[in-house]
Short mmCIF file of C-alpha atoms in Angstrom, two decimals:
data_model
loop_
_atom_site.label_atom_id
_atom_site.label_comp_id
_atom_site.label_asym_id
_atom_site.label_seq_id
_atom_site.Cartn_x
_atom_site.Cartn_y
_atom_site.Cartn_z
CA MET A 2 13.02 -14.46 -10.19
CA PHE A 3 11.95 -18.14 -9.06
CA GLY A 4 9.47 -18.89 -6.62
CA TYR A 5 6.90 -16.35 -6.76
CA VAL A 6 4.04 -18.45 -8.62
CA THR A 7 3.04 -20.55 -6.15
CA PRO A 8 -0.51 -21.83 -5.06
CA SER A 9 -1.79 -20.89 -1.60
CA LYS A 10 -1.22 -24.24 0.23
CA GLY A 11 -4.22 -23.20 3.08
CA GLU A 12 -6.70 -22.98 0.34
CA LEU A 13 -6.26 -25.69 -1.63
CA LYS A 14 -8.08 -28.96 -1.27
CA ILE A 15 -6.08 -31.80 -0.05
CA LYS A 16 -6.58 -33.79 -3.42
CA ASN A 17 -5.68 -30.63 -5.43
CA TRP A 18 -2.38 -30.36 -3.19
CA ASN A 19 -1.65 -34.20 -3.98
CA LEU A 20 -2.14 -33.18 -7.83
CA TYR A 21 0.18 -30.31 -7.40
CA GLN A 22 3.07 -32.29 -5.45
CA ALA A 23 2.48 -35.05 -8.52
CA PHE A 24 3.26 -32.42 -10.92
CA TYR A 25 6.18 -30.91 -9.07
CA CYS A 26 7.60 -34.15 -8.78
CA GLY A 27 7.04 -35.04 -12.31
CA VAL A 28 8.75 -32.39 -13.26
CA CYS A 29 11.46 -33.29 -11.01
CA ARG A 30 11.74 -36.75 -12.42
CA SER A 31 11.74 -35.76 -15.76
CA LEU A 32 14.67 -33.36 -15.24
CA GLY A 33 16.28 -36.10 -14.02
CA LYS A 34 15.92 -38.47 -16.84
CA ARG A 35 16.48 -35.81 -19.37
CA TYR A 36 19.10 -34.05 -18.03
CA GLY A 37 20.92 -36.32 -15.39
CA GLN A 38 20.47 -36.41 -11.77
CA LYS A 39 22.17 -33.18 -10.75
CA ALA A 40 19.42 -31.27 -13.05
CA ARG A 41 17.02 -31.79 -10.53
CA LEU A 42 18.52 -29.31 -8.33
CA LEU A 43 17.35 -26.82 -10.70
CA LEU A 44 13.58 -27.65 -10.31
CA ASN A 45 11.61 -24.60 -9.22
CA TYR A 46 7.81 -23.72 -8.80
CA ASP A 47 7.44 -21.56 -11.38
CA THR A 48 7.77 -23.82 -14.31
CA THR A 49 5.61 -26.46 -12.03
CA PHE A 50 3.03 -23.92 -12.70
CA LEU A 51 3.76 -23.83 -16.26
CA ALA A 52 3.42 -27.61 -16.47
CA ILE A 53 0.10 -27.56 -14.99
CA LEU A 54 -1.14 -24.76 -17.20
CA LEU A 55 -0.45 -26.17 -20.25
CA ALA A 56 -1.61 -29.96 -19.05
CA GLY A 57 -5.24 -28.06 -17.93
CA LEU A 58 -5.72 -27.01 -21.16
CA LYS A 59 -5.66 -30.52 -23.29
CA LYS A 60 -5.67 -32.95 -20.32
CA ASN A 61 -2.55 -34.59 -22.36
CA TYR A 62 -1.00 -36.14 -19.01
CA TYR A 63 -1.20 -39.18 -16.89
CA LEU A 64 -0.22 -40.28 -13.51
CA LYS A 65 1.70 -42.84 -12.20
CA ASP A 66 2.84 -44.38 -8.97
CA GLY A 67 6.12 -44.20 -7.98
CA ARG A 68 8.70 -43.78 -5.30
CA CYS A 69 10.58 -40.57 -4.41
CA PHE A 70 14.59 -41.44 -3.31
CA VAL A 71 14.45 -37.75 -1.80
CA LYS A 72 11.31 -38.06 0.32
CA MET A 73 11.73 -41.60 0.73
CA LYS A 74 8.00 -42.27 -0.03
CA LYS A 75 5.34 -43.81 -2.63
CA GLN A 76 3.56 -41.05 -4.31
CA LYS A 77 2.02 -40.51 -8.00
CA PHE A 78 4.19 -38.83 -10.62
CA ALA A 79 2.58 -36.65 -13.73
CA TYR A 80 3.86 -37.56 -16.77
CA GLY A 81 3.40 -36.19 -20.49
CA ASP A 82 4.58 -33.91 -23.07
CA PRO A 83 3.70 -30.69 -20.85
CA VAL A 84 5.71 -31.84 -18.06
CA ASP A 85 8.54 -32.41 -20.13
CA MET A 86 8.33 -29.09 -21.86
CA ALA A 87 8.32 -27.37 -18.20
CA ALA A 88 11.73 -29.15 -17.63
CA ASP A 89 13.12 -28.55 -20.68
CA ILE A 90 12.14 -24.63 -19.94
CA ASN A 91 13.15 -24.87 -16.30
CA VAL A 92 16.92 -25.92 -17.38
CA LEU A 93 17.00 -23.27 -19.89
CA LEU A 94 15.74 -20.33 -17.57
CA ALA A 95 17.79 -21.51 -14.24
CA TYR A 96 21.20 -21.39 -16.53
CA TYR A 97 20.17 -17.93 -18.00
CA LYS A 98 19.96 -16.92 -14.10
CA SER A 99 23.06 -18.16 -13.32
CA GLN A 100 24.85 -16.38 -15.87
CA ASP A 101 23.30 -13.80 -14.96
CA ASP A 102 23.90 -13.80 -11.29
CA TRP A 103 27.99 -14.46 -12.33
CA LYS A 104 27.63 -11.28 -14.49
CA ASP A 105 26.35 -9.03 -11.92
CA GLU A 106 27.04 -10.18 -8.54
CA LYS A 107 30.19 -12.56 -9.69
CA SER A 108 28.22 -14.91 -7.15
CA ILE A 109 29.75 -18.37 -6.42
CA GLY A 110 26.68 -19.80 -7.08
CA GLY A 111 26.07 -18.59 -10.49
CA LEU A 112 29.96 -19.60 -11.70
CA LEU A 113 28.86 -23.15 -10.28
CA GLY A 114 25.82 -23.02 -12.33
CA LYS A 115 27.18 -22.25 -15.41
CA ALA A 116 29.93 -24.50 -15.00
CA LEU A 117 27.70 -27.47 -13.95
CA TYR A 118 24.80 -27.09 -16.31
CA GLY A 119 26.22 -25.59 -19.54
CA PHE A 120 26.07 -28.82 -20.95
CA SER A 121 22.33 -29.58 -19.95
CA ALA A 122 21.46 -26.26 -21.17
CA LYS A 123 23.08 -26.70 -24.48
CA LYS A 124 21.09 -30.19 -25.16
CA ALA A 125 17.59 -28.19 -23.99
CA SER A 126 18.57 -25.12 -26.35
CA THR A 127 19.04 -27.51 -29.47
CA ARG A 128 15.75 -28.90 -28.41
CA HIS A 129 14.17 -25.67 -28.61
CA LYS A 130 15.68 -23.12 -30.70
CA GLU A 131 12.91 -20.71 -30.38
CA ILE A 132 13.21 -20.67 -26.27
CA ASP A 133 16.83 -20.13 -26.47
CA LEU A 134 16.31 -17.50 -28.98
CA ALA A 135 13.76 -15.68 -26.83
CA ILE A 136 16.09 -16.10 -23.90
CA ARG A 137 18.57 -14.15 -25.72
CA GLU A 138 16.50 -11.53 -26.89
CA MET A 139 15.80 -10.75 -23.13
CA SER A 140 18.70 -10.81 -22.18
CA LYS A 141 19.68 -8.07 -24.82
CA GLY A 142 16.77 -6.29 -23.33
CA VAL A 143 17.84 -6.41 -19.89
CA GLU A 144 21.21 -5.26 -20.50
CA LEU A 145 19.75 -2.46 -22.47
CA VAL A 146 17.46 -1.67 -19.65
CA GLU A 147 20.14 -1.78 -17.15
CA SER A 148 22.81 0.26 -18.87
CA THR A 149 20.00 3.19 -19.15
CA ASN A 150 19.30 2.68 -16.02
CA CYS A 151 15.83 2.54 -16.65
CA GLN A 152 13.35 3.67 -13.45
CA SER A 153 10.24 2.79 -14.88
CA PRO A 154 9.52 -0.86 -13.53
CA ASP A 155 6.61 -1.31 -16.52
CA THR A 156 9.20 -0.39 -18.72
CA ALA A 157 11.95 -2.48 -17.43
CA ALA A 158 9.59 -5.48 -17.39
CA ILE A 159 9.01 -5.50 -21.04
CA PRO A 160 11.83 -7.99 -22.01
CA PHE A 161 10.76 -10.20 -19.69
CA ARG A 162 7.29 -10.09 -20.20
CA GLU A 163 8.15 -10.35 -24.11
CA MET A 164 10.18 -13.45 -23.23
CA MET A 165 7.17 -15.22 -21.28
CA ARG A 166 4.65 -14.42 -24.20
CA ALA A 167 7.49 -15.80 -26.64
CA LEU A 168 7.66 -18.89 -24.80
CA ALA A 169 4.05 -19.36 -24.51
CA GLU A 170 3.42 -19.01 -28.14
CA TYR A 171 6.15 -21.65 -29.02
CA THR A 172 4.98 -24.35 -26.37
CA MET A 173 1.11 -23.31 -27.41
CA LYS A 174 2.08 -24.12 -31.19
CA ASN A 175 -0.26 -22.07 -32.68
CA GLU A 176 -3.19 -24.36 -31.30
CA ALA A 177 -6.57 -22.96 -30.23
CA GLN A 178 -6.45 -20.21 -27.22
CA THR A 179 -2.77 -19.70 -27.92
CA PRO A 180 -3.29 -15.72 -27.96
CA GLU A 181 -4.91 -16.11 -24.59
CA ILE A 182 -2.19 -18.25 -23.12
CA ALA A 183 0.56 -15.84 -24.34
CA ASP A 184 -1.30 -12.77 -23.16
CA PHE A 185 -2.09 -14.92 -19.92
CA CYS A 186 1.88 -15.73 -19.47
CA ALA A 187 2.98 -12.06 -20.87
CA LYS A 188 0.74 -10.86 -17.84
CA LEU A 189 2.29 -12.91 -15.34
CA GLY A 190 5.92 -12.34 -16.55
CA LYS A 191 5.16 -8.70 -15.76
CA TRP A 192 3.87 -9.51 -12.23
CA ILE A 193 7.14 -11.55 -11.55
CA PHE A 194 9.39 -9.19 -12.71
CA ILE A 195 7.76 -6.24 -10.72
CA ILE A 196 7.16 -8.06 -7.49
CA ASP A 197 11.08 -9.36 -7.61
CA SER A 198 11.96 -5.64 -8.28
CA PHE A 199 10.23 -4.89 -5.18
CA ASP A 200 11.64 -7.71 -3.14
CA ASP A 201 15.08 -6.91 -4.31
CA LEU A 202 14.87 -3.19 -3.70
CA GLU A 203 16.21 -2.81 -0.16
CA SER A 204 19.09 -5.14 -1.11
CA ASP A 205 19.69 -3.74 -4.36
CA ILE A 206 20.16 -0.25 -2.67
CA LYS A 207 22.64 -1.61 -0.05
CA LYS A 208 24.68 -3.03 -2.94
CA ASN A 209 24.04 -0.24 -5.47
CA ARG A 210 23.09 -2.41 -8.15
CA TYR A 211 20.28 -1.64 -10.48
CA ASN A 212 16.56 -1.51 -9.71
CA PRO A 213 13.73 0.15 -11.42
CA ASN A 214 12.59 1.63 -8.01
CA THR A 215 15.68 3.30 -6.80
CA SER A 216 14.94 6.60 -7.66
CA GLN A 217 11.55 6.62 -6.35
CA ALA A 218 12.79 5.10 -3.06
CA LYS A 219 15.34 7.91 -2.62
CA MET A 220 12.92 10.53 -3.32
CA TYR A 221 10.27 9.16 -0.88
CA SER A 222 11.43 6.16 1.07
CA VAL A 223 11.57 2.51 0.54
CA GLU A 224 9.18 2.01 2.82
CA LYS A 225 6.33 4.30 1.27
CA VAL A 226 7.65 2.94 -2.19
CA LEU A 227 6.84 -0.91 -0.78
CA PHE A 228 3.49 0.41 0.98
CA ASP A 229 2.30 1.77 -2.32
CA ALA A 230 3.37 -0.96 -4.23
CA ASP A 231 0.54 -2.91 -2.91
CA ALA A 232 -2.21 -1.02 -4.84
CA ILE A 233 -0.23 -1.29 -8.21
CA MET A 234 0.30 -5.25 -7.83
CA CYS A 235 -3.11 -5.59 -7.22
CA MET A 236 -3.94 -4.19 -10.37
CA TYR A 237 -1.48 -6.19 -12.24
CA MET A 238 -3.16 -9.11 -10.63
CA GLN A 239 -6.71 -7.96 -11.29
CA ASP A 240 -5.43 -7.78 -15.35
CA LEU A 241 -4.16 -11.16 -14.87
CA ALA A 242 -7.28 -12.36 -13.51
CA GLU A 243 -9.00 -11.39 -16.38
CA ALA A 244 -6.76 -12.90 -18.73
CA TYR A 245 -7.42 -16.08 -16.93
CA GLU A 246 -11.08 -15.80 -17.44
CA LYS A 247 -10.90 -16.03 -21.01
CA ILE A 248 -8.77 -19.10 -20.81
CA LYS A 249 -10.87 -22.59 -20.94
CA PHE A 250 -9.57 -25.59 -19.39
CA GLU A 251 -10.06 -29.04 -20.31
CA ASP A 252 -9.02 -30.78 -16.88
CA GLU A 253 -11.21 -29.16 -13.93
CA GLN A 254 -9.02 -30.09 -11.00
CA LEU A 255 -6.05 -28.38 -12.49
CA ALA A 256 -8.05 -25.35 -13.34
CA GLU A 257 -8.76 -25.45 -9.82
CA ILE A 258 -5.07 -24.96 -9.24
CA VAL A 259 -4.79 -22.55 -11.56
CA GLU A 260 -7.21 -20.37 -9.94
CA ASN A 261 -5.67 -20.76 -6.78
CA VAL A 262 -2.47 -19.68 -7.92
CA VAL A 263 -4.04 -16.75 -9.35
CA PHE A 264 -6.40 -15.42 -7.26
CA ALA A 265 -4.86 -16.43 -3.71
CA GLY A 266 -1.27 -17.59 -4.35
CA LEU A 267 -0.07 -14.56 -6.05
CA LEU A 268 -1.65 -12.17 -3.25
CA GLU A 269 -0.36 -14.10 -0.68
CA LYS A 270 3.13 -13.61 -2.27
CA THR A 271 2.76 -10.00 -2.95
CA GLU A 272 1.62 -9.43 0.99
CA SER A 273 4.60 -11.42 2.09
CA VAL A 274 7.02 -9.36 0.03
CA LEU A 275 5.93 -6.27 0.52
CA ARG A 276 5.55 -7.08 4.52
CA GLY A 277 9.14 -5.88 4.52
CA CYS A 278 7.06 -2.44 5.52
CA SER A 279 5.66 -2.41 8.95
CA LYS A 280 3.23 0.12 7.86
CA PHE A 281 1.84 -2.45 5.74
CA CYS A 282 0.73 -4.87 8.38
CA LYS A 283 -1.21 -2.24 10.02
CA LYS A 284 -2.75 -1.24 6.88
CA ARG A 285 -3.94 -4.82 6.58
CA GLU A 286 -5.38 -5.37 10.26
CA MET B 35 19.17 12.91 -21.04
CA ALA B 36 20.16 16.61 -22.39
CA VAL B 37 21.23 16.73 -26.11
CA SER B 38 24.69 18.35 -26.81
CA ASN B 39 24.34 18.68 -30.49
CA PRO B 40 20.94 18.54 -31.95
CA TYR B 41 22.47 18.46 -35.47
CA GLU B 42 24.24 15.13 -34.54
CA VAL B 43 20.97 13.78 -33.33
CA LEU B 44 18.57 14.85 -36.31
CA GLY B 45 21.69 13.72 -38.83
CA VAL B 46 21.81 17.11 -40.55
CA LYS B 47 24.59 19.61 -41.25
CA ARG B 48 25.18 22.51 -39.32
CA GLY B 49 22.97 25.45 -41.03
CA ALA B 50 20.29 22.97 -42.79
CA THR B 51 17.36 25.00 -43.79
CA PRO B 52 14.08 24.67 -41.47
CA ASP B 53 12.72 22.66 -44.14
CA GLU B 54 15.42 20.20 -44.02
CA ILE B 55 15.55 19.91 -40.53
CA LYS B 56 11.93 19.23 -40.56
CA LYS B 57 11.96 16.47 -43.09
CA ALA B 58 15.22 14.90 -41.20
CA TYR B 59 12.88 15.16 -38.05
CA ARG B 60 9.67 13.58 -39.79
CA ASN B 61 11.90 10.56 -41.20
CA LEU B 62 12.96 10.12 -37.61
CA VAL B 63 10.15 9.91 -35.46
CA LYS B 64 8.40 7.60 -38.27
CA GLN B 65 11.42 5.63 -37.83
CA TYR B 66 11.26 5.35 -34.16
CA HIS B 67 7.70 5.87 -33.77
CA PRO B 68 5.98 3.84 -31.00
CA ASP B 69 3.67 2.05 -33.32
CA ARG B 70 6.71 0.51 -34.82
CA TYR B 71 7.83 -1.09 -31.84
CA LYS B 72 4.96 -1.80 -30.01
CA ASP B 73 5.26 -4.76 -27.89
CA ASN B 74 9.06 -5.05 -28.86
CA PRO B 75 11.50 -5.86 -26.40
CA LEU B 76 13.40 -2.86 -27.45
CA SER B 77 10.43 -0.39 -27.34
CA ASN B 78 12.22 1.68 -24.50
CA LEU B 79 15.36 2.10 -26.57
CA ALA B 80 13.07 3.72 -29.20
CA GLU B 81 11.28 5.68 -26.93
CA GLU B 82 14.19 6.98 -25.57
CA LYS B 83 15.97 7.77 -28.85
CA LEU B 84 12.63 9.50 -29.98
CA ARG B 85 12.41 11.81 -26.93
CA GLU B 86 16.16 12.71 -27.75
CA VAL B 87 14.98 13.69 -31.19
CA ASN B 88 12.01 15.41 -30.35
CA GLU B 89 14.57 17.53 -27.50
CA ALA B 90 16.62 18.04 -30.78
CA TYR B 91 14.21 19.12 -33.12
CA GLU B 92 12.98 21.76 -30.19
CA MET B 93 16.02 23.07 -29.66
CA LEU B 94 16.61 23.54 -33.31
CA SER B 95 13.18 24.90 -34.25
CA ASN B 96 13.37 27.44 -31.19
CA GLY B 97 16.58 29.12 -32.36
CA ASN B 98 14.95 29.40 -35.58
CA SER B 99 12.57 32.21 -35.36
CA GLY B 100 11.40 31.73 -38.94
CA ASN B 101 9.74 28.35 -37.72
CA ALA B 102 6.39 29.86 -36.46
CA GLY B 103 3.40 28.02 -37.18
CA ASN B 104 4.62 24.34 -36.55
CA THR B 105 2.81 22.53 -34.18
CA TYR B 106 5.44 21.55 -31.90
CA THR B 107 6.14 25.17 -30.46
CA GLN B 108 2.52 25.51 -29.29
CA SER B 109 2.13 27.21 -26.09
CA GLY B 110 1.50 24.56 -23.40
CA THR B 111 -2.12 25.22 -22.24
CA SER B 112 -3.58 24.76 -25.52
CA THR B 113 -1.46 21.46 -25.97
CA TYR B 114 -2.77 20.30 -22.56
CA ALA B 115 -6.08 20.50 -23.93
CA GLN B 116 -5.35 18.94 -27.03
CA ILE B 117 -3.82 16.01 -24.91
CA ARG B 118 -6.77 15.93 -22.83
CA ALA B 119 -8.92 15.61 -25.79
CA ALA B 120 -7.03 12.90 -27.30
CA ILE B 121 -7.18 10.72 -24.09
CA ASN B 122 -10.77 11.29 -23.56
CA MET B 123 -10.98 9.86 -27.22
CA ASN B 124 -8.88 7.13 -26.36
CA ASN B 125 -6.24 8.19 -28.25
CA ILE B 126 -3.75 7.21 -26.11
CA ILE B 127 -0.81 7.11 -28.95
CA LEU B 128 -1.30 10.70 -29.90
CA ALA B 129 -1.74 11.87 -26.47
CA ASP B 130 1.60 10.28 -25.51
CA ASP B 131 3.18 11.40 -28.47
CA LEU B 132 2.27 15.15 -27.93
CA LEU B 133 3.28 14.84 -24.29
CA ASN B 134 6.68 13.49 -25.29
CA ARG B 135 7.08 16.40 -27.57
CA MET B 136 6.96 19.09 -24.64
CA SER B 137 9.86 20.41 -23.55
CA GLU B 138 8.32 21.82 -20.18
CA ARG B 139 7.40 19.13 -17.59
CA THR B 140 4.88 20.70 -15.14
CA ALA B 141 2.66 18.71 -12.46
CA GLU B 142 0.18 18.57 -15.42
CA TRP B 143 2.47 17.03 -17.50
CA TYR B 144 3.15 14.03 -15.04
CA PHE B 145 -0.72 14.04 -14.43
CA LEU B 146 -1.43 13.40 -17.91
CA LYS B 147 1.59 11.03 -18.33
CA GLY B 148 0.02 9.06 -15.32
CA VAL B 149 -3.48 9.00 -16.66
CA ILE B 150 -2.14 7.39 -19.94
CA ALA B 151 0.00 5.20 -18.38
CA ALA B 152 -2.75 3.45 -16.21
CA LYS B 153 -4.85 3.51 -19.39
CA ARG B 154 -1.81 1.39 -20.71
CA GLY B 155 -1.95 -0.85 -17.90
CA ASP B 156 1.43 0.49 -16.71
CA TYR B 157 0.10 1.26 -13.13
CA ALA B 158 3.83 1.47 -11.66
CA GLU B 159 4.24 4.54 -13.74
CA ALA B 160 1.07 5.59 -13.15
CA GLN B 161 1.80 5.73 -9.59
CA THR B 162 5.20 7.34 -9.93
CA ASN B 163 3.85 10.50 -12.40
CA GLY B 164 0.77 10.62 -10.38
CA ARG B 165 2.94 10.97 -6.92
CA GLN B 166 4.93 13.39 -8.88
CA ALA B 167 2.38 15.79 -9.91
CA ALA B 168 0.72 15.90 -6.64
CA THR B 169 3.96 16.85 -5.18
CA MET B 170 4.83 19.60 -7.57
CA ASP B 171 1.52 21.21 -6.92
CA PRO B 172 -0.05 19.88 -3.51
CA THR B 173 -3.37 22.02 -3.58
CA ASN B 174 -4.61 20.62 -6.96
CA GLN B 175 -7.75 18.08 -5.90
CA GLU B 176 -7.74 16.33 -9.57
CA TYR B 177 -4.00 15.14 -8.72
CA GLN B 178 -4.90 14.10 -5.36
CA GLN B 179 -7.70 12.31 -6.58
CA PHE B 180 -5.98 10.38 -9.24
CA ILE B 181 -3.47 9.03 -6.82
CA ASN B 182 -6.07 8.23 -4.14
CA GLN B 183 -7.72 6.29 -6.88
CA ILE B 184 -4.58 4.32 -7.42
CA ASN B 185 -3.92 3.60 -3.81
CA ASN B 186 -7.41 2.46 -3.46
CA ASN B 187 -7.55 -0.07 -6.35
CA SER B 188 -6.14 -2.99 -4.23
CA GLN B 189 -9.56 -3.59 -2.96
CA GLY B 190 -10.96 -4.47 -6.46
CA PHE B 191 -8.91 -7.64 -6.79
CA ARG B 192 -9.07 -8.34 -2.87
CA GLY B 193 -12.68 -8.26 -3.45
CA ASN B 194 -12.58 -10.63 -6.38
CA SER B 195 -10.22 -13.01 -4.40
CA TYR B 196 -12.45 -13.10 -1.50
CA ASN B 197 -15.78 -13.66 -3.99
CA ARG B 198 -14.37 -16.70 -5.10
CA GLY B 199 -13.83 -18.07 -1.86
CA TYR B 200 -10.39 -17.45 -1.08
CA GLY B 201 -9.93 -16.06 2.47
CA ALA B 202 -6.77 -14.27 1.88
CA GLY B 203 -8.42 -11.10 0.66
CA GLY B 204 -10.34 -10.64 3.94
CA GLY B 205 -11.91 -7.35 3.16
CA GLY B 206 -13.70 -6.23 0.24
CA GLY B 207 -16.20 -8.44 -0.94
CA CYS B 208 -17.05 -5.30 -3.79
CA CYS B 209 -18.69 -6.74 -7.20
CA ASP B 210 -16.34 -7.08 -10.17
CA CYS B 211 -17.41 -5.61 -12.49
CA CYS B 212 -18.96 -2.51 -10.74
CA CYS B 213 -15.87 -1.99 -9.11
CA LYS B 214 -13.93 -1.93 -12.45
CA LEU B 215 -16.23 0.47 -14.14
CA TRP B 216 -16.01 2.96 -11.09
CA CYS B 217 -12.45 2.91 -11.61
CA ALA B 218 -12.56 3.09 -15.45
CA ASP B 219 -15.24 6.25 -14.62
CA SER B 220 -13.13 7.95 -12.24
CA LEU B 221 -9.84 7.70 -14.49
CA CYS B 222 -12.02 9.10 -17.38
CA GLU B 223 -13.35 11.72 -15.18
CA CYS B 224 -10.00 13.05 -14.26
CA CYS B 225 -9.95 14.30 -17.77
CA GLY B 226 -13.43 15.53 -17.79
CA GLY B 227 -14.95 12.60 -19.41
CA ASP B 228 -17.74 10.50 -18.01
CA LEU B 229 -17.64 6.87 -18.81
CA CYS B 230 -20.97 6.06 -16.89
CA SER B 231 -22.80 8.50 -15.78
CA CYS B 232 -24.27 6.59 -12.43
CA PHE B 233 -20.93 7.18 -10.65
#
């Protein structure tokens, strides 16, 4: 469920791309500082986006030159509360995911994640009890969805959507724009869950795993379901775009990055996920 | 999910009077009403339970012929008219409730379920139900139109993206608010209403 929320690099101004990098590397550095070097492996794009969204609202970040020892080059790093918050959330979500992977698939990666990052996750959850609670609530909901074999992606998305809403409400701490941000994050969560369900559809059917689109795929075909999914994904993005319009940013440059993600990045991702279907390509041309 | 023991679901003794059954049913509906679980992560469980309760109640009230006059065993067509009226007045909760109480799943049922889902922003569900309706009754123009509208909606967002200067959209370029209005209007017209006479 990670890696769907990314900017469209080709549509990004170079100065904005550099700023995006500064946040990506900032979250990475914060992970290392707060949870030890091995936590940097958990870094993902989605929490980088969260850091950018939060920092854009209040401009409560600063940039500092530094050297990255992974990429071996000098560059800027973003620091500040939004970056640290994103790092904490990153740890908690990544830990949840490895727990889930281990439970569902008995994957080695999941077990490794559980074993390696249990301590980090404990540290993060004592820092943010509310987020830990929201994630637990979600995992309860996911269990229910899977045990009832829910075949509506919209219903199946509710636990994840609500976790994102709770997460946003907690990070905003009741300041101005909390409802707008919570709504935006909830809609983003719904989009993430549903695109993920389409992305996994083929492999889930093969491995006989739960997927909310299985019955439709069996009734028609995987190709048809993915082909038709383009229209509904666009409708979810339209709702998300409307939620985005209601947010007021203080930092213009970060607002541009968020806009890029909402209007181009997600669309690009949608197309690349659904391109598993050959008909889709024909339609787009 | 088929209900095997309706008495157990409603929590009443075998041979309970229609009044007792009704009372138990009302209490359970109140308990599991979607309004109470709105935006709650467990709302789907409540919905499922409610459906079970409805089914159980229907089984018992159909058995009791002395139960004539209760609103839930109405004939299909008049209930559909009622549901369409509720949708036109934007009373989505009532419309959905009425639909969930029906035991017969006709093409019309799936179609109306789809219209309601679209209004709620549950587009995947709208598409699934619309597809089902069109499959069950391929000659119905209204169902076909509904599913076509959903499938053509991708142009709205792509146009929006394009208007902001992103090339990824490629096509479209259709103005945002007009497009939204047209979509809303078409969905409304499906049910016989008209949001905006221009379209």
